[in-house]
Coordinates of C-alpha atoms in Angstrom, one line a residue:
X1 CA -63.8 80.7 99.6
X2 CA -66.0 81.2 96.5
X3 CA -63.9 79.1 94.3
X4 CA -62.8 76.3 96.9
X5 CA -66.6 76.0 96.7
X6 CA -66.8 75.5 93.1
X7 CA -64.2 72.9 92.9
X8 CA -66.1 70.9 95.0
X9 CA -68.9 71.3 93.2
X10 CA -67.4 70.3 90.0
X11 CA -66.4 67.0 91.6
X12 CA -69.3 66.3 93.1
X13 CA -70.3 65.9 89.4
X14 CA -68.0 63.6 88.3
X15 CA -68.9 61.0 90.6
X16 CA -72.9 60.4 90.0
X17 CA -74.4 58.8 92.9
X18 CA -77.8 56.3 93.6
X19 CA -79.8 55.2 90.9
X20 CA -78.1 56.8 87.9
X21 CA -74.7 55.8 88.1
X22 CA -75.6 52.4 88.3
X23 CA -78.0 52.7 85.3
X24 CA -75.5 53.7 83.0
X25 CA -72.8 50.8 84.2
X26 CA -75.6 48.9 82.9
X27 CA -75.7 50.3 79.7
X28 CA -72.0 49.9 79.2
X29 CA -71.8 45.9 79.8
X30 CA -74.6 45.6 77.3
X31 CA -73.5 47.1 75.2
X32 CA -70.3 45.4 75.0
X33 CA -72.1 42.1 75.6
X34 CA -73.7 42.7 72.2
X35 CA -70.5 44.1 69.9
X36 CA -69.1 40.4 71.4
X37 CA -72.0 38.7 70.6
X38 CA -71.8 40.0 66.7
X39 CA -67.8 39.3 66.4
X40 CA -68.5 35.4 67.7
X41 CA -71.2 35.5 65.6
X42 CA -69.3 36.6 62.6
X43 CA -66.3 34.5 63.9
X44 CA -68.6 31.1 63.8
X45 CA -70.5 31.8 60.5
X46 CA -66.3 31.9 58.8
X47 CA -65.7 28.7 61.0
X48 CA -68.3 27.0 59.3
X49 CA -67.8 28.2 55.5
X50 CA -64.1 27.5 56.2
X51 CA -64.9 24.2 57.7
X52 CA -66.9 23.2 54.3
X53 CA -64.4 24.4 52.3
X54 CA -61.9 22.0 53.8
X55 CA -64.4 19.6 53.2
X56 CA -65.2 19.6 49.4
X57 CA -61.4 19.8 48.8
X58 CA -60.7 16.9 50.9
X59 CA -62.8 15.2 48.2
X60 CA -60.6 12.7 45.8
X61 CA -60.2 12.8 42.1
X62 CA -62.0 10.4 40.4
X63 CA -58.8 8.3 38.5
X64 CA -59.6 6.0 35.7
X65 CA -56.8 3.7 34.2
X66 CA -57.4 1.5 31.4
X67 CA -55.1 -0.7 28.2
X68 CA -55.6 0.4 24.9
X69 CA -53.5 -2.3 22.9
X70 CA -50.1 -0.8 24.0
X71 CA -51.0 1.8 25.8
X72 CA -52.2 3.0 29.2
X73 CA -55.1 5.6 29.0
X74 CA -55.5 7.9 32.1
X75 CA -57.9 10.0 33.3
X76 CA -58.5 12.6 35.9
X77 CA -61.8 14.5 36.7
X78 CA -61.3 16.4 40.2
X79 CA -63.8 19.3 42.2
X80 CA -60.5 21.4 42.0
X81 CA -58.2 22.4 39.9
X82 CA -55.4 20.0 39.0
X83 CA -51.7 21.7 39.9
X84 CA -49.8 18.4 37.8
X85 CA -49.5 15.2 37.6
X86 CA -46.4 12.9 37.9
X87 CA -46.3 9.4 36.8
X88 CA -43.4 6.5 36.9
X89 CA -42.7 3.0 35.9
X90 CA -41.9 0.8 39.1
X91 CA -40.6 4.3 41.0
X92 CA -38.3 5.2 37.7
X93 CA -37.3 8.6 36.4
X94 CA -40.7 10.8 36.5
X95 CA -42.7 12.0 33.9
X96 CA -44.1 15.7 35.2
X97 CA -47.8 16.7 33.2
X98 CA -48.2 20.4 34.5
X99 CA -52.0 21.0 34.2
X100 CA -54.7 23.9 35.2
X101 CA -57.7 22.3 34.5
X102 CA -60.3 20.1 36.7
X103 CA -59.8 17.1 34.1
X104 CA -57.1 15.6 32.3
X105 CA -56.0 12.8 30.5
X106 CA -52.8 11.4 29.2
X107 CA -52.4 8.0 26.7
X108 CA -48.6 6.5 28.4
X109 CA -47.0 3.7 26.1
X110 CA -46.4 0.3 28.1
X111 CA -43.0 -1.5 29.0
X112 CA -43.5 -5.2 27.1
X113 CA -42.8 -6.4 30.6
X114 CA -44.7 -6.7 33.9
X115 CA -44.6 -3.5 35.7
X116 CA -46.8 -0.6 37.8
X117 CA -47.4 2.6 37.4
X118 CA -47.2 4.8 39.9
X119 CA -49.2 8.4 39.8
X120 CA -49.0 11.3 42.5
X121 CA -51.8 14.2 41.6
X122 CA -51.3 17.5 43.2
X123 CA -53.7 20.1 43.3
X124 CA -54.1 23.9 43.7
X125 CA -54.5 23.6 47.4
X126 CA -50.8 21.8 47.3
X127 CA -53.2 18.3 48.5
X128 CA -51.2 15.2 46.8
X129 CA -52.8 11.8 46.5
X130 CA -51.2 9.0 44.7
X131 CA -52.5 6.1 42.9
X132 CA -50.7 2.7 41.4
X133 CA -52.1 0.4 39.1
X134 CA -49.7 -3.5 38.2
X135 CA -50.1 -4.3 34.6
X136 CA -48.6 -7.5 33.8
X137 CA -47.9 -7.9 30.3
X138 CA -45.4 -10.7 30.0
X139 CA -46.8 -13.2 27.1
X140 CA -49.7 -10.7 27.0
X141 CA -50.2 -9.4 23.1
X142 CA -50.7 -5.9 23.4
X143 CA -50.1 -5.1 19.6
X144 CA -52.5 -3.9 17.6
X145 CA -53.8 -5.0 13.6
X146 CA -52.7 -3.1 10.5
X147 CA -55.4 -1.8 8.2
X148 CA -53.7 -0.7 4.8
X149 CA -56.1 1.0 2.3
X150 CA -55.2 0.6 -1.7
X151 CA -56.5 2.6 -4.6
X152 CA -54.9 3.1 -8.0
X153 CA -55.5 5.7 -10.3
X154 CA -58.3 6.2 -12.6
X155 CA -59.5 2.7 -11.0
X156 CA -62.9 3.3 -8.6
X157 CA -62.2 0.2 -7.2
X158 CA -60.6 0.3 -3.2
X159 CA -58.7 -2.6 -1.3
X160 CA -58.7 -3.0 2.1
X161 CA -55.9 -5.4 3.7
X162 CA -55.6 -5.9 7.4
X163 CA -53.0 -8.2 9.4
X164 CA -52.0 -9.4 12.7
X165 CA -49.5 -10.8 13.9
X166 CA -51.5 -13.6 16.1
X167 CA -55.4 -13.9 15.1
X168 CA -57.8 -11.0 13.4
X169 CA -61.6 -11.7 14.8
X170 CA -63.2 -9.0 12.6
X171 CA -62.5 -5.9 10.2
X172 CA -65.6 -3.4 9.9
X173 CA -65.9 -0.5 7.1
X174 CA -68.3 1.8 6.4
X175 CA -68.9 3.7 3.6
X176 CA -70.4 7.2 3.9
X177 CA -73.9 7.0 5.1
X178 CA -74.3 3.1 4.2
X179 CA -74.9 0.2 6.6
X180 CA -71.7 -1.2 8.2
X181 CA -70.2 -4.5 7.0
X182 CA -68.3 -7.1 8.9
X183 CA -65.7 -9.2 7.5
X184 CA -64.2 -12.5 9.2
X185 CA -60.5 -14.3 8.3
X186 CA -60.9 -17.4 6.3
X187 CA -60.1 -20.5 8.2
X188 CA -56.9 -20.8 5.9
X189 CA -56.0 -17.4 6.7
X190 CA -56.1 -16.0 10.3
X191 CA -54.2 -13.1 10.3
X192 CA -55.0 -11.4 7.3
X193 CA -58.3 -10.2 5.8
X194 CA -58.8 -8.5 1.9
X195 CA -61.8 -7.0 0.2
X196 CA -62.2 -4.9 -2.8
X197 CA -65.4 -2.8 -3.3
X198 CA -66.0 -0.7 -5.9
X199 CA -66.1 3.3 -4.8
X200 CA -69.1 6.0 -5.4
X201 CA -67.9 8.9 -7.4
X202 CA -67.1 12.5 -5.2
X203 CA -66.2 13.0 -1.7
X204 CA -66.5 10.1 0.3
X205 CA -65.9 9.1 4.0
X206 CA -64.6 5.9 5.3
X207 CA -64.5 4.1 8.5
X208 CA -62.5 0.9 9.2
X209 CA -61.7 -1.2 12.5
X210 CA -59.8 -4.0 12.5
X211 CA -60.0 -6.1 15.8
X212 CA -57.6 -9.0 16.9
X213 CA -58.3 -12.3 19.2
X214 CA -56.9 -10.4 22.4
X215 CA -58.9 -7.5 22.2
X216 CA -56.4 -5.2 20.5
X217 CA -57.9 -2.7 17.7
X218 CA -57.5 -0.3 15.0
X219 CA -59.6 2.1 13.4
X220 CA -58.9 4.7 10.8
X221 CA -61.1 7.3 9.2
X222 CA -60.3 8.6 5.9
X223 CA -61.8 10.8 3.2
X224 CA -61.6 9.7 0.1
X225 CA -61.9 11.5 -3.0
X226 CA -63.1 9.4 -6.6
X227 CA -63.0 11.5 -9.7
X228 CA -62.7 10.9 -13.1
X229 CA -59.4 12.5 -15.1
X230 CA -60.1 16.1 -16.8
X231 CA -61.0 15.3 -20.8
X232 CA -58.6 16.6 -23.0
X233 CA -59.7 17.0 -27.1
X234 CA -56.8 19.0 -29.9
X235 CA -58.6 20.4 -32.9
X236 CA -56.2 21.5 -36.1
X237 CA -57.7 24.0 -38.4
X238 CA -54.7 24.7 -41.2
X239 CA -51.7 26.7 -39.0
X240 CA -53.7 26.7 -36.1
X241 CA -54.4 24.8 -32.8
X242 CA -57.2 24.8 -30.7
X243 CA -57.4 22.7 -27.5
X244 CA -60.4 21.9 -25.6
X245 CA -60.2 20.5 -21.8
X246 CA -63.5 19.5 -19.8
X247 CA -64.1 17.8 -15.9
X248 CA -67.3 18.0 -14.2
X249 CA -65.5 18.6 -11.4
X250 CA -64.1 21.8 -12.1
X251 CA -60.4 22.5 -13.9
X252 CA -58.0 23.9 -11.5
X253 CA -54.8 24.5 -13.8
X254 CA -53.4 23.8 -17.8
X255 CA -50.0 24.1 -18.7
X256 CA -49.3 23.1 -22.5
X257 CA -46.2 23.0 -24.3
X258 CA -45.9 23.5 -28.2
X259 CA -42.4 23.2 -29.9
X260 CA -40.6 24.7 -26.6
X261 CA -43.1 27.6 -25.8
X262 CA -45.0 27.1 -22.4
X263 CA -48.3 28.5 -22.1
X264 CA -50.1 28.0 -18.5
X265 CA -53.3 29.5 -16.8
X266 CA -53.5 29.0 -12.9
X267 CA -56.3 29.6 -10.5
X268 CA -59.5 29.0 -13.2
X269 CA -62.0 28.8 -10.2
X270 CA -65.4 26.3 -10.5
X271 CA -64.8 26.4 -14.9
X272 CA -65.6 23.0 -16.2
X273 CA -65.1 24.1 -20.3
X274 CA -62.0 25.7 -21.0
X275 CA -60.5 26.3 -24.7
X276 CA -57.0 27.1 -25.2
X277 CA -55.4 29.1 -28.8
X278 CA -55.3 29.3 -31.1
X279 CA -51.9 28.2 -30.8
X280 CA -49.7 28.7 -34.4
X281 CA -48.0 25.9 -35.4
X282 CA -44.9 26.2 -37.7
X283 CA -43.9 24.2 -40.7
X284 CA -42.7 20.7 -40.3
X285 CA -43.3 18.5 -37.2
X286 CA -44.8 20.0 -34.3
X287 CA -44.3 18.8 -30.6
X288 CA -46.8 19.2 -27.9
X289 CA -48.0 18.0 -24.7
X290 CA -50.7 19.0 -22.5
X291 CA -50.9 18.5 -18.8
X292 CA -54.3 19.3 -16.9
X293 CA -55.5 19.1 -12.8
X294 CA -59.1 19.4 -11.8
X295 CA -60.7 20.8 -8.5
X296 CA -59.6 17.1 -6.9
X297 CA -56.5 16.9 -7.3
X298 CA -56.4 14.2 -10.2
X299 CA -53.8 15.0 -13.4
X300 CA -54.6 14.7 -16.9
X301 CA -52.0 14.3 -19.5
X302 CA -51.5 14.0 -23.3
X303 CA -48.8 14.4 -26.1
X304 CA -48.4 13.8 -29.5
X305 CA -46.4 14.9 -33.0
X306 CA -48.4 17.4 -35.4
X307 CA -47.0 17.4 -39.0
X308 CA -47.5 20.7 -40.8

């Protein structure tokens, strides 16, 4: 009887009755009222970042296509990165540029005929856009002057010749640091322009462009290098010989040959005096010839017959 009475008990207390059952039903829905609240919340804020995201790589590339004499030059600036780009001539065989980059740019040689060019860009997010841009270049002169610079040695005096193969408008040089010139054809003479001007000694940039009546141009930048030749001087004192070499510039190498016998020195750094011997000489005639190259590249030689 005792325990049939405890039983009861025991379930009596499982099954809370009045106000405090209901109080913590209460607490239960609110509490999962709020852990739903925070995964919508959470769900919502990714929504919207995803949603942006979409939205600044919806965003285009910027393309840019422009003629360059006989050539196309594009370029490709995008807010992601660029997976490749493939380009054809009037839906030809394709040329693929693999890229990795959020700019590009490629210089494409033109048909001589009238044609487009088809592009398809593809980037990271496997998004492709495609461009096309008609050039028509039938009777269209898309070829460009030629500059040709002339020097000679030991001569400080330069030539520049440029030619076309319609009209030249104007060739431009510039010389170091100096103000820029501008040459015009003679009215005899369209298509070619020549001018000498004499050259400053040392290390010396130039700058040329050469443009023609449809707006095709060159332009070539060149260091140029004007140095006098190394000074050589041969000094006989009874069986011997003494040879003296100078260049301001600095002598580089010597390599002199007496009756046969080679003597050389290699490698002689920033020296600007350098004395070679004495060299013996034997009796009779005496061959020798001297060849010397200073710190720019310029070659001096001499030979001549000693008698002893």
């Amino acid at each position: 009887m005792n325990q049939i009475l405890m039983t009861e008990k025991k379930k009596k207390q499982k099954q809370p009755k009045g106000p405090v059952g209901i109080k913590n039903i209460v607490r239960f829905f609110a509490g999962s009222i709020i852990v739903f609240g925070v995964v919508m919340i959470g769900q919502g804020s990714y929504a919207i970042y995803r949603g942006q995201e979409n939205k600044r790589i919806d965003v285009a590339p910027e393309v840019n296509i422009v003629r360059v004499n006989d050539t196309a030059i594009l370029t490709v600036n995008h807010n992601v990165e660029i997976s490749k780009i493939t380009y054809n001539w009037d839906h030809g065989e394709d040329t693929v540029l693999p890229e990795g980059t959020t700019s590009a740019e490629e210089v494409i040689i033109l048909p001589n005929e009238n044609t487009t060019l088809y592009i398809t860009i593809e980037d990271a997010n496997r998004k492709e856009i495609t461009y096309q841009k008609q050039f028509l270049l039938e009777g269209v002169d898309i070829t460009k002057p030629k500059i040709e610079i002339e020097t000679q040695d030991g001569s400080d005096i330069l030539k520049i010749v440029a030619t076309d193969e319609t009209e030249l408008t104007s060739v431009t040089y510039k010389w170091n640091n100096e103000e820029e010139q501008v040459l015009t054809p003679s009215e005899d003479d369209k298509k070619k322009i020549e001018h000498e001007f004499e050259m400053t000694e040392g290390n010396n940039k130039l700058i040329i462009s050469a443009t023609d009546s449809n707006g095709n141009y060159e332009n070539i930048e060149k260091e140029i290098i004007v140095s006098s030749r190394p000074t050589i001087n041969i000094t006989k004192d009874n069986d011997n010989l003494i040879i003296e070499v100078t260049d301001k510039y600095g002598i580089e190498e010597i390599t002199v040959n007496l009756n046969g016998q080679v003597y050389s020195a290699n490698d002689l750094g920033e020296l600007k005096e350098v004395k070679v011997g004495p060299l013996k000489l034997v009796e009779g005639n005496n061959t020798i010839s001297i060849t010397v190259k200073n710190k720019n590249g310029l070659v001096g030689r001499g030979s001549t017959e000693i008698e002893y």
